[in-house]
Amino acid sequence: MSAAIRNHPRIVDPETCLAGCTCNSEHPAPQVTLYSGKDAGQILAEDCRAIYGDRPVLLLFDPETGAVAGADLQRHLQAEKVNLTVYQFDSHPVATAALIETVRALSKDVALVISVGSGTINDLGKYSASEDHIDFWCLPTAPSMNGYTSGIAAIKVKGVKRTLPAAPPKRIYSLPEVIQQAPLKLRQAGFCDVLAKVVSDIDWQCESLLFNGGYCGLPAAMMTEVEHSYSEHPEEIGKGDESAVIGLFHGLLLSGVAMSLAGSSAPASGGEHLVSHFWDMREPITGREPELHGLQVGVGIILSTACYQRLRQLTRDDLPRQAEPLFTETAARIPAIWGPYADEVAKQFDNKREALLQFDTLLPQKWDELQTLFQQVQSPEYFADLFARTGAPFNLEAFRLSKDEFMLAALNSRAIRERITVLDLAAHAGVLEAAAADALQLLR
Ligand SMILES: [Zn+2]
Ligand SMILES: [Zn+2]
């Protein structure tokens, strides 16, 4: 006899969320559901049995996430007589193509992959399952990034971190006390990642105003409703206060859904994310192991908001006409910065050459409307203070970043992606260097 299949609530109710759409296009509502409770392990196991019966299931965790939730979930699944294979990664796994192959070999004939963990373990399970069209569920262990619900995974291919499409999980099960007790640094990282939306949304509006008009107010509208529960509570997040940390976690889940809804990462990833990708991609060259995604993004937020602050001070007459030489100069620096990866980066930068060359006419033309957007962004001092108030250090030294590596990213990360961000605007308005120096002062 098989038990009835339980359906849990979707993270975003399709009707309510579509009310915020301003672009009049279709936004297929993501199906991902959430069950949250002390008994999430038991419920997951029962659901797994009810849906998949005797079909094989693969469970993934590492020693750390095994200790807080994975081993317990394994017991529940075994008690429900789920046909289970367990794979435990070594401590601090890296989402490499080689490890993806290991997971795919193990998941060859399974009906479901379950990840217990945060960024990396989630990406390993999600990407492997997605490649083979296998169902994927996850049990998050930290409110550290917004990737749980997103349609992408960060995988390192031939030494270079890439963002690849991957189907979001069908179901998420969360244990509130595990989320609440996640290490401080992970909570601080999630706090930075969810707040990136505040700047990336304006980046997206600027790009849309200058070029494609593709902006939609829906992702921002979705976030505005929940923002108050975490954005003004850094101390509580630092101390592990239940309502602030769970509020943060739900904000992160929603932020991932917002990206899926928009069909692009633009609502949650602008110039502030480029510096983080820059440092991830530079690992094989510098040997610096990347810091948590959210913390590097936090540094990027300080830079982006410093750019907006400098841009706010300019009038139309201050704008230099320098698009062509600026492109040539920036492109000329790529080989020295990227070595063996220079061709790939040069190709990305070249993809936005045509757009950038229009800046000499477009920026002055749209300056008044752009200023209205610039005015909406808080100062870098505001964010630096907010991040430090979580109680964990927030500076370059804590993130093992040298002043030189920071400046290199500030001035050159806009070349690694096609998307137009505030870093391009600041460069063409002639204030990127000054803004980077402002940010550096706040990151000492
Ligand atoms: Zn829309
Ligand atoms: Zn992010």
PDB file of N, CA, C and O in Angstrom, residues 4-5 12 16 47 49 104 138 142 221 224 238 246 258 264-265 332-333 353 375 410 421 425 431 442:
ATOM      1  N   ALA A   4      -0.432   8.489   0.387  1.00  0.00           N
ATOM      2  CA  ALA A   4      -0.787   9.569  -0.533  1.00  0.00           C
ATOM      3  C   ALA A   4       0.382  10.546  -0.657  1.00  0.00           C
ATOM      4  O   ALA A   4       1.137  10.730   0.291  1.00  0.00           O
ATOM      5  N   ILE A   5       0.512  11.140  -1.833  1.00  0.00           N
ATOM      6  CA  ILE A   5       1.601  12.102  -2.040  1.00  0.00           C
ATOM      7  C   ILE A   5       1.190  13.466  -1.500  1.00  0.00           C
ATOM      8  O   ILE A   5       0.136  13.992  -1.847  1.00  0.00           O
ATOM      9  N   VAL A  12       6.618  30.736  -4.170  1.00  0.00           N
ATOM     10  CA  VAL A  12       5.902  31.925  -4.606  1.00  0.00           C
ATOM     11  C   VAL A  12       4.571  31.496  -5.197  1.00  0.00           C
ATOM     12  O   VAL A  12       4.519  30.645  -6.074  1.00  0.00           O
ATOM     13  N   THR A  16      -0.248  35.984  -6.925  1.00  0.00           N
ATOM     14  CA  THR A  16       0.226  37.181  -6.222  1.00  0.00           C
ATOM     15  C   THR A  16       1.461  37.749  -6.900  1.00  0.00           C
ATOM     16  O   THR A  16       1.594  38.957  -7.052  1.00  0.00           O
ATOM     17  N   ASP A  47       7.769  11.474   2.015  1.00  0.00           N
ATOM     18  CA  ASP A  47       7.421  11.931   0.664  1.00  0.00           C
ATOM     19  C   ASP A  47       8.213  11.147  -0.380  1.00  0.00           C
ATOM     20  O   ASP A  47       7.695  10.779  -1.436  1.00  0.00           O
ATOM     21  N   ARG A  49       9.471   8.139  -0.158  1.00  0.00           N
ATOM     22  CA  ARG A  49       8.918   6.782  -0.257  1.00  0.00           C
ATOM     23  C   ARG A  49       7.606   6.789  -1.068  1.00  0.00           C
ATOM     24  O   ARG A  49       7.388   5.954  -1.940  1.00  0.00           O
ATOM     25  N   ARG A 104      27.584  11.993 -11.355  1.00  0.00           N
ATOM     26  CA  ARG A 104      26.762  11.465 -12.457  1.00  0.00           C
ATOM     27  C   ARG A 104      26.917   9.951 -12.606  1.00  0.00           C
ATOM     28  O   ARG A 104      25.964   9.260 -12.957  1.00  0.00           O
ATOM     29  N   CYS A 138      16.426  19.399  -2.313  1.00  0.00           N
ATOM     30  CA  CYS A 138      17.528  19.757  -1.425  1.00  0.00           C
ATOM     31  C   CYS A 138      17.066  20.097  -0.017  1.00  0.00           C
ATOM     32  O   CYS A 138      15.907  20.468   0.221  1.00  0.00           O
ATOM     33  N   ALA A 142      22.381  26.278   5.328  1.00  0.00           N
ATOM     34  CA  ALA A 142      22.808  27.640   5.702  1.00  0.00           C
ATOM     35  C   ALA A 142      22.129  28.690   4.832  1.00  0.00           C
ATOM     36  O   ALA A 142      21.894  28.451   3.648  1.00  0.00           O
ATOM     37  N   ALA A 221       9.475  43.891  -6.770  1.00  0.00           N
ATOM     38  CA  ALA A 221       8.216  43.949  -6.011  1.00  0.00           C
ATOM     39  C   ALA A 221       8.097  42.755  -5.068  1.00  0.00           C
ATOM     40  O   ALA A 221       7.671  42.881  -3.918  1.00  0.00           O
ATOM     41  N   THR A 224      10.475  43.415  -2.098  1.00  0.00           N
ATOM     42  CA  THR A 224      10.106  44.531  -1.229  1.00  0.00           C
ATOM     43  C   THR A 224       9.224  44.070  -0.072  1.00  0.00           C
ATOM     44  O   THR A 224       9.353  44.539   1.049  1.00  0.00           O
ATOM     45  N   GLY A 238      23.458  38.369  13.052  1.00  0.00           N
ATOM     46  CA  GLY A 238      24.747  37.995  13.635  1.00  0.00           C
ATOM     47  C   GLY A 238      24.591  37.135  14.879  1.00  0.00           C
ATOM     48  O   GLY A 238      25.347  36.189  15.100  1.00  0.00           O
ATOM     49  N   ILE A 246      15.642  33.379   9.771  1.00  0.00           N
ATOM     50  CA  ILE A 246      14.671  32.687   8.910  1.00  0.00           C
ATOM     51  C   ILE A 246      14.125  33.671   7.854  1.00  0.00           C
ATOM     52  O   ILE A 246      13.916  33.312   6.702  1.00  0.00           O
ATOM     53  N   ALA A 258      13.030  34.883  -8.026  1.00  0.00           N
ATOM     54  CA  ALA A 258      12.904  36.117  -8.819  1.00  0.00           C
ATOM     55  C   ALA A 258      13.750  36.039 -10.087  1.00  0.00           C
ATOM     56  O   ALA A 258      13.331  36.476 -11.151  1.00  0.00           O
ATOM     57  N   SER A 264      16.398  35.581 -16.209  1.00  0.00           N
ATOM     58  CA  SER A 264      17.735  36.148 -16.303  1.00  0.00           C
ATOM     59  C   SER A 264      18.237  36.375 -14.888  1.00  0.00           C
ATOM     60  O   SER A 264      17.446  36.513 -13.963  1.00  0.00           O
ATOM     61  N   SER A 265      19.553  36.423 -14.720  1.00  0.00           N
ATOM     62  CA  SER A 265      20.063  36.687 -13.385  1.00  0.00           C
ATOM     63  C   SER A 265      20.127  38.190 -13.102  1.00  0.00           C
ATOM     64  O   SER A 265      20.494  38.614 -12.016  1.00  0.00           O
ATOM     65  N   ALA A 332      43.110  46.322 -24.132  1.00  0.00           N
ATOM     66  CA  ALA A 332      44.565  46.100 -24.191  1.00  0.00           C
ATOM     67  C   ALA A 332      45.100  45.508 -22.888  1.00  0.00           C
ATOM     68  O   ALA A 332      46.157  44.885 -22.869  1.00  0.00           O
ATOM     69  N   ARG A 333      44.374  45.698 -21.777  1.00  0.00           N
ATOM     70  CA  ARG A 333      44.855  45.169 -20.489  1.00  0.00           C
ATOM     71  C   ARG A 333      44.502  43.684 -20.288  1.00  0.00           C
ATOM     72  O   ARG A 333      45.024  43.030 -19.391  1.00  0.00           O
ATOM     73  N   ARG A 353      31.033  45.752 -27.205  1.00  0.00           N
ATOM     74  CA  ARG A 353      31.731  46.889 -27.803  1.00  0.00           C
ATOM     75  C   ARG A 353      30.738  47.867 -28.444  1.00  0.00           C
ATOM     76  O   ARG A 353      30.776  49.069 -28.188  1.00  0.00           O
ATOM     77  N   GLN A 375      19.777  58.247  -7.812  1.00  0.00           N
ATOM     78  CA  GLN A 375      19.367  58.804  -6.513  1.00  0.00           C
ATOM     79  C   GLN A 375      18.767  57.753  -5.580  1.00  0.00           C
ATOM     80  O   GLN A 375      18.663  57.960  -4.384  1.00  0.00           O
ATOM     81  N   ALA A 410      38.161  46.070  -9.611  1.00  0.00           N
ATOM     82  CA  ALA A 410      37.303  47.256  -9.717  1.00  0.00           C
ATOM     83  C   ALA A 410      37.390  47.860 -11.123  1.00  0.00           C
ATOM     84  O   ALA A 410      36.379  48.240 -11.712  1.00  0.00           O
ATOM     85  N   THR A 421      26.612  47.248 -16.739  1.00  0.00           N
ATOM     86  CA  THR A 421      26.357  47.507 -15.313  1.00  0.00           C
ATOM     87  C   THR A 421      26.851  48.904 -14.943  1.00  0.00           C
ATOM     88  O   THR A 421      27.424  49.610 -15.768  1.00  0.00           O
ATOM     89  N   LEU A 425      29.024  52.348 -16.634  1.00  0.00           N
ATOM     90  CA  LEU A 425      28.588  53.744 -16.553  1.00  0.00           C
ATOM     91  C   LEU A 425      29.652  54.604 -15.876  1.00  0.00           C
ATOM     92  O   LEU A 425      30.001  55.683 -16.363  1.00  0.00           O
ATOM     93  N   VAL A 431      34.584  58.226 -13.616  1.00  0.00           N
ATOM     94  CA  VAL A 431      34.679  58.229 -12.147  1.00  0.00           C
ATOM     95  C   VAL A 431      34.969  56.848 -11.534  1.00  0.00           C
ATOM     96  O   VAL A 431      34.957  56.699 -10.316  1.00  0.00           O
ATOM     97  N   LEU A 442      36.736  52.305   2.662  1.00  0.00           N
ATOM     98  CA  LEU A 442      35.739  51.670   3.536  1.00  0.00           C
ATOM     99  C   LEU A 442      36.032  50.185   3.786  1.00  0.00           C
ATOM    100  O   LEU A 442      35.394  49.559   4.618  1.00  0.00           O
TER     101      LEU A 442
END
